[in-house]
XYZ file of C-alpha atoms in Angstrom:
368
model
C 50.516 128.273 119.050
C 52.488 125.231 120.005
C 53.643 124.134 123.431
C 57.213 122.298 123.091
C 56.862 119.077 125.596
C 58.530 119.595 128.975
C 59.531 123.221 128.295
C 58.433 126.926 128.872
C 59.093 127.982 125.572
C 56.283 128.449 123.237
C 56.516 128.777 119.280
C 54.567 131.101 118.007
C 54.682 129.864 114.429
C 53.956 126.648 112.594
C 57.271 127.093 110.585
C 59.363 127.464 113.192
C 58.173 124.087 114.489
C 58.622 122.586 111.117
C 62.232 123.732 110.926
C 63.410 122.889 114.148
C 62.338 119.514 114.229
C 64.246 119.630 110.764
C 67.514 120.663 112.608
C 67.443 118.120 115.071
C 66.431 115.516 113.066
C 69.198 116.796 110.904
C 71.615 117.052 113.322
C 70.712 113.071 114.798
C 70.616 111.802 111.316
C 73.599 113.646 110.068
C 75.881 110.549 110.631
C 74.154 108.698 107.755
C 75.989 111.313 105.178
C 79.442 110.095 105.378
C 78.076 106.308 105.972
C 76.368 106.536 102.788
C 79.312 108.637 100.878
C 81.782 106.019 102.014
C 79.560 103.052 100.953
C 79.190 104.754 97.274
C 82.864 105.109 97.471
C 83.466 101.698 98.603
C 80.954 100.347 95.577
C 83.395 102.697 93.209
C 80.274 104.605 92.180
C 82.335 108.491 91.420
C 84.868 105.875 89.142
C 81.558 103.975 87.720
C 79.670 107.617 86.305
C 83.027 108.701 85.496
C 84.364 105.419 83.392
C 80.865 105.766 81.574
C 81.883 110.123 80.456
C 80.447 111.678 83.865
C 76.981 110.328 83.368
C 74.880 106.887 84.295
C 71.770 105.835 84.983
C 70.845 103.667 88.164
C 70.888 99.925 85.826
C 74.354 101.641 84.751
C 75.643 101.906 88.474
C 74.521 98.572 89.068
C 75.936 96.659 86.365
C 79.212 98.537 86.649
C 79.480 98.601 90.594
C 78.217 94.496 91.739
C 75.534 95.784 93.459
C 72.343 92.630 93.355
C 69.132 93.320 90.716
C 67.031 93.364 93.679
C 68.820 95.828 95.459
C 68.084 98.498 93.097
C 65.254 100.846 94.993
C 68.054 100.582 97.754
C 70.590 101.505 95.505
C 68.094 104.393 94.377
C 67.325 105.465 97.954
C 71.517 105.708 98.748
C 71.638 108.055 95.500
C 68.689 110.309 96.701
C 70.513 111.191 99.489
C 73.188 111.520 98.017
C 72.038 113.840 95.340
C 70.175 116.003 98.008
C 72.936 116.992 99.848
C 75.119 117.405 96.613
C 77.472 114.870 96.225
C 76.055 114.295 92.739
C 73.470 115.703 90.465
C 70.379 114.016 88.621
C 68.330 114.769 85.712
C 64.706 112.692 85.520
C 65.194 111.862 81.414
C 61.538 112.231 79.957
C 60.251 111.032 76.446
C 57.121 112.662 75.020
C 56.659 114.549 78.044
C 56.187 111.620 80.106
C 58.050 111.870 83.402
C 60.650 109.151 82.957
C 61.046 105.648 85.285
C 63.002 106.244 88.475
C 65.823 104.089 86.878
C 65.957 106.415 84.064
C 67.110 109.396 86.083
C 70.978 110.256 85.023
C 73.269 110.770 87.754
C 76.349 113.196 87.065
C 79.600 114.171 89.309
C 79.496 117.697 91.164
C 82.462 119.024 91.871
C 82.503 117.552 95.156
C 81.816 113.956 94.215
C 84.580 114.210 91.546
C 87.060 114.627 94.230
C 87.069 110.849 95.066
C 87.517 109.672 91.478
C 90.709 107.972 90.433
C 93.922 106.630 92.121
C 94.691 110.427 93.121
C 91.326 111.106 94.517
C 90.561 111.783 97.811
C 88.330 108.360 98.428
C 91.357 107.343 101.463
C 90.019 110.598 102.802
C 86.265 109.076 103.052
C 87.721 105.656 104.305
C 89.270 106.689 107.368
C 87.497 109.522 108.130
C 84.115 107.983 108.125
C 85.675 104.329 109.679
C 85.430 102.809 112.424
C 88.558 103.756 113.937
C 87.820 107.322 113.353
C 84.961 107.634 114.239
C 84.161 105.198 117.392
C 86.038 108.100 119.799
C 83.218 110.419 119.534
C 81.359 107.938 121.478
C 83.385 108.710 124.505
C 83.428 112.255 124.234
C 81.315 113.270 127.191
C 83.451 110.944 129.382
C 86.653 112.454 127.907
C 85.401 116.324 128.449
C 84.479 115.368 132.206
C 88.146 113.581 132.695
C 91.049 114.820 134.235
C 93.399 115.678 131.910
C 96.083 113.041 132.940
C 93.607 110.215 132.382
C 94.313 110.237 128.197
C 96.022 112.568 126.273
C 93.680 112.804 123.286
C 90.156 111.397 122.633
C 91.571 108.979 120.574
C 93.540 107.806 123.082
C 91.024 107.696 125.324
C 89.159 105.193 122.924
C 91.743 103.216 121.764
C 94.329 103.349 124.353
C 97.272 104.606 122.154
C 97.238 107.746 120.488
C 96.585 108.747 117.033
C 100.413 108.682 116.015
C 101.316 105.426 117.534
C 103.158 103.114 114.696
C 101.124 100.010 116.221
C 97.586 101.460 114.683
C 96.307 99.054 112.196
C 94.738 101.879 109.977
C 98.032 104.147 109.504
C 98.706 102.923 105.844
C 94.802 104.395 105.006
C 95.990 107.857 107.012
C 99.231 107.978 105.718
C 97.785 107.316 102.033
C 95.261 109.916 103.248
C 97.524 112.852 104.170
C 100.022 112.027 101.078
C 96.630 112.344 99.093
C 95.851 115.566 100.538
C 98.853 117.347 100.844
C 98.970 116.715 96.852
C 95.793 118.511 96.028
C 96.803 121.091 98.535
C 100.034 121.953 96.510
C 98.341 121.780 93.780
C 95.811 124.283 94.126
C 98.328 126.961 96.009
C 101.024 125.998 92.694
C 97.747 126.791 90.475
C 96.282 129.687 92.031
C 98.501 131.120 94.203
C 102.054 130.593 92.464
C 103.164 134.098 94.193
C 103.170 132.927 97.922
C 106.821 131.110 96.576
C 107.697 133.911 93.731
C 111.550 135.369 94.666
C 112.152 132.682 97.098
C 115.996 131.169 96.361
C 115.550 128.709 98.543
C 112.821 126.623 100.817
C 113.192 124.043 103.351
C 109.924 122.070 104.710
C 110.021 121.439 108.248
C 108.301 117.899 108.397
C 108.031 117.733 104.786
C 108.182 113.825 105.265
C 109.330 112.422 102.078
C 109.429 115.567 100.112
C 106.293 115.210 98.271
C 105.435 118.715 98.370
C 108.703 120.126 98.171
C 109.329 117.868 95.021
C 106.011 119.553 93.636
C 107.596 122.861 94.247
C 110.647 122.546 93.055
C 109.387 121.019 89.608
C 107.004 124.029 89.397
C 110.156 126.770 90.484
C 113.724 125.325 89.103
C 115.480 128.385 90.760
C 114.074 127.858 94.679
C 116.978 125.011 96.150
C 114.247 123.301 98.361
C 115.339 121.178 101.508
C 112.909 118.487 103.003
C 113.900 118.398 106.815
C 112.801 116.172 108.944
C 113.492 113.604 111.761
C 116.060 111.172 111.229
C 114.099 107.914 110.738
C 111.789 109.486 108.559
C 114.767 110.644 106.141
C 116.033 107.712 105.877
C 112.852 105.797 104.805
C 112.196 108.269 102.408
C 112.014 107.104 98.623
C 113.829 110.043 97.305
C 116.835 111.211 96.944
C 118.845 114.170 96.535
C 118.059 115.474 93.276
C 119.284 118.987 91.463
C 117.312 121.312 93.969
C 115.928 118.995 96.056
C 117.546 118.106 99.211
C 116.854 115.877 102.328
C 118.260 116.589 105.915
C 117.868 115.149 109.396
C 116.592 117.347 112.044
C 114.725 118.725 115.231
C 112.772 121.318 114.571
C 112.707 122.281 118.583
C 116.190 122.505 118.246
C 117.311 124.495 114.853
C 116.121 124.803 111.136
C 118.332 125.266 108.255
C 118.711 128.509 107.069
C 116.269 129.810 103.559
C 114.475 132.450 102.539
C 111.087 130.746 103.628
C 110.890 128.318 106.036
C 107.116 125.891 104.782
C 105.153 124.656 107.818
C 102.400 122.412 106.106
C 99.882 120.862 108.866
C 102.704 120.897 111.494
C 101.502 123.815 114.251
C 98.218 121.947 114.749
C 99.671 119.329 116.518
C 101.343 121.159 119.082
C 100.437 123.727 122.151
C 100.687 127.368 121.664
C 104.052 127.305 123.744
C 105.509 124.476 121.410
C 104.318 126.783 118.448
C 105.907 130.239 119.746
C 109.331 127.457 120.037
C 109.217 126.099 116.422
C 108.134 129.597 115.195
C 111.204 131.657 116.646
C 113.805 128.944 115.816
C 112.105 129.372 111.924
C 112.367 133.206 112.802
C 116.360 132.601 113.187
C 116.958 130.427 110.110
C 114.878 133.364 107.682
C 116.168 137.127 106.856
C 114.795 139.846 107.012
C 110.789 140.804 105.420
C 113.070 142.731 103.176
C 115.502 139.991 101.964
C 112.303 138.006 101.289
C 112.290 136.235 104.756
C 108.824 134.986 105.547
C 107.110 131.535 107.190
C 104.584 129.826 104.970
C 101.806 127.989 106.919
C 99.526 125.724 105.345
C 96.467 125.372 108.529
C 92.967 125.314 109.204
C 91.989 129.186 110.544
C 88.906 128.975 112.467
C 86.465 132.074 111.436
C 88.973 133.587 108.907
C 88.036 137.287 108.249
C 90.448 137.132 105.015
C 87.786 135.847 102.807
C 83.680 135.441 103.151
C 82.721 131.757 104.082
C 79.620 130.442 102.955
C 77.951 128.059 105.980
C 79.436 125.133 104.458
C 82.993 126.269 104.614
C 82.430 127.794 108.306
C 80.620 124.383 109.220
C 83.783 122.220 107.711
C 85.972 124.587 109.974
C 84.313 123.636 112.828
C 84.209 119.715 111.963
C 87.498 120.074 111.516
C 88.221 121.852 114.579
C 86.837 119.292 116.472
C 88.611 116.141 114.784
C 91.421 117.756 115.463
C 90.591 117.517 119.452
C 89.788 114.036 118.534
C 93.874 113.466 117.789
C 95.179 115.784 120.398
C 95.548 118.437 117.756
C 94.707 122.681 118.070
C 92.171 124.235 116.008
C 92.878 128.319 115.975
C 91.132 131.531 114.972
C 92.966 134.094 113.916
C 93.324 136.277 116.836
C 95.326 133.222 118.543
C 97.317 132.914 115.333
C 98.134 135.866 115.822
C 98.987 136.039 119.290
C 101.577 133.104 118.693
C 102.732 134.845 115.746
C 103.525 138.251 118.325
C 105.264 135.918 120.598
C 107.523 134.612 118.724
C 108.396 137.780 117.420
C 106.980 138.325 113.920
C 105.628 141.799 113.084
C 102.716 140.613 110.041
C 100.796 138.440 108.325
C 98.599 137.480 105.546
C 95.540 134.830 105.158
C 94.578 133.777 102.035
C 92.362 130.755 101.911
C 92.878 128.174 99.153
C 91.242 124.899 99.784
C 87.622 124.397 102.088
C 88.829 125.056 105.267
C 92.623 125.625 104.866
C 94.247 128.598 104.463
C 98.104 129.337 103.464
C 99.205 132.155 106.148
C 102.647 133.871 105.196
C 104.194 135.062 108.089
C 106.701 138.068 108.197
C 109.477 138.575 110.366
């Protein structure tokens, strides 16, 4: 048996010694992940293996990426760690039976690592998420849980001394490029594997739709839904489209009214706001829909915290709670579903339905 320094507790086996020193050395080393996917990112590694048909050795990666001859058992060392935890595969090539050079080894995407790949991909997501900006708060986040709550809004705030949203941020072209990015692979997995959520509809309108990316997507995909982009006046008119067939663009408050559709779309909107702010928005959406029979519903696009909809596999349920807490970070709301639902109750809906669609988020249509 073995006595754990400064503690009572003994462990009884040799393997459970082995794998919680494994945890914590995971947990204090876990940082190094996102450093080292965001330098492979930064190098244009994903783009390198994929330019060269999803498949390069190490010499490849070098040569196509900059990185220095001599750096190359660094280089090697990066894409171990890499490969271990799944961002991308490798094969040790072998001739005669021989196992094959280190430098031989062929490196391939996963799914995962061919996420970041191409103008489209989601490598603005690994640049602000695992930058400095981002990530410096969490320093301060045992001073910000023991401070009153009038001393900073938000963690962020806390840290930098304006909050997330604040136009002044030097990083807000990387998280605007960031959520555009996002919200386009979000629309296009509900539009590819969960068309029905907008089947029937006549018409939309996306509260905070921004520049009517989303709604663009679905009214290309659904020429009969007359789709309205609302949102507040300075952001309409800085938008780079225009009125077009069934897309439209109005000014609004969406604490005030919302104009009247089948389906009102609420994509990343009711994490921002308190549950009180969220029963408001919700019940002024509850007046511009009809009835569940008329085909009145809400569509929510939001991270739900523990979802019972679907099974999540620990990586999903660990990416909730990431999530959940980055969220904090920005002054945002992380939810399970018993407080969706309670907010749903409140403002007066009668039903519901969770289906998740991509990691962590989840499209909830919400019935009147």
């Amino acid at each position: 048996m073995a006595l754990i320094h400064g503690s009572e507790e003994v462990i009884s086996h040799e393997e459970d010694m082995v794998g919680a020193f494994a945890l914590l050395y995971h947990h204090v080393f876990s940082y190094i992940k996102p450093m080292a996917l965001k330098c492979a990112v930064e190098l244009g590694i994903p783009d390198a293996i994929h330019r060269r048909g999803g498949a390069a050795t190490l010499a490849d990666i070098a040569a196509d990426t900059g990185v220095h001859a001599s750096r190359l058992t660094d280089l090697r060392c990066l894409m171990r760690l890499l490969t271990t935890s799944g961002m991308f595969a490798a094969t040790a090539a072998s001739d005669g039976g021989e196992p094959a050079a280190a430098t031989s080894t062929v490196y391939t995407l996963t799914a995962a690592s061919g996420l970041v790949v191409g103008p489209r991909g989601l490598s603005t997501v690994v640049r602000f998420a695992a930058g400095p900006v981002a990530v410096s708060p969490f320093f301060d986040m045992h001073a910000w849980l023991r401070a009153a709550p009038a001393a900073a809004r938000s963690l962020f705030e806390l840290a930098h001394g304006r909050s997330r949203w604040d136009a002044a941020n030097a990083d807000n072209d990387t998280m605007n490029a960031h959520s555009f990015v996002e919200s386009q692979l979000l629309i296009e997995a509900v539009l590819r594997d969960h068309a029905g959520v907008f089947r029937g509809l006549g018409s939309l309108v996306d509260v905070g739709g921004g520049h009517g990316a989303v709604a663009k997507a679905i009214a290309a995909a659904f020429p009969d839904i007359k789709c309205t982009v609302m949102d507040l006046p300075h952001v309409v008119a800085d938008a780079p489209v225009s009125d077009d067939g069934n897309l439209h663009l109005v000014a609004g408050d969406m604490f005030q009214s919302i104009p009247p559709a089948d389906a009102v779309l609420l994509k990343y909107v009711l994490h921002c706001w308190g549950d009180d702010d969220c029963v408001r928005i919700l019940r002024n959406c509850r007046e511009a829909i009809p009835a569940r029979e008329a085909g009145g519903k809400v569509i929510i696009t939001e991270l739900v915290l523990g979802s019972s909809a679907s099974p999540r596999d620990a990586n999903v349920a660990e990416a909730e709670d990431m999530h959940s807490l980055f969220l904090m970070c920005i002054s945002g709301v992380g939810r399970e579903e018993r407080e969706w639902r309670a907010i749903f109750s409140d403002a007066g809906f009668g039903d519901y339905k969770i289906t998740p669609v991509l990691g962590p988020i989840s499209v909830i249509e919400v019935y009147p």
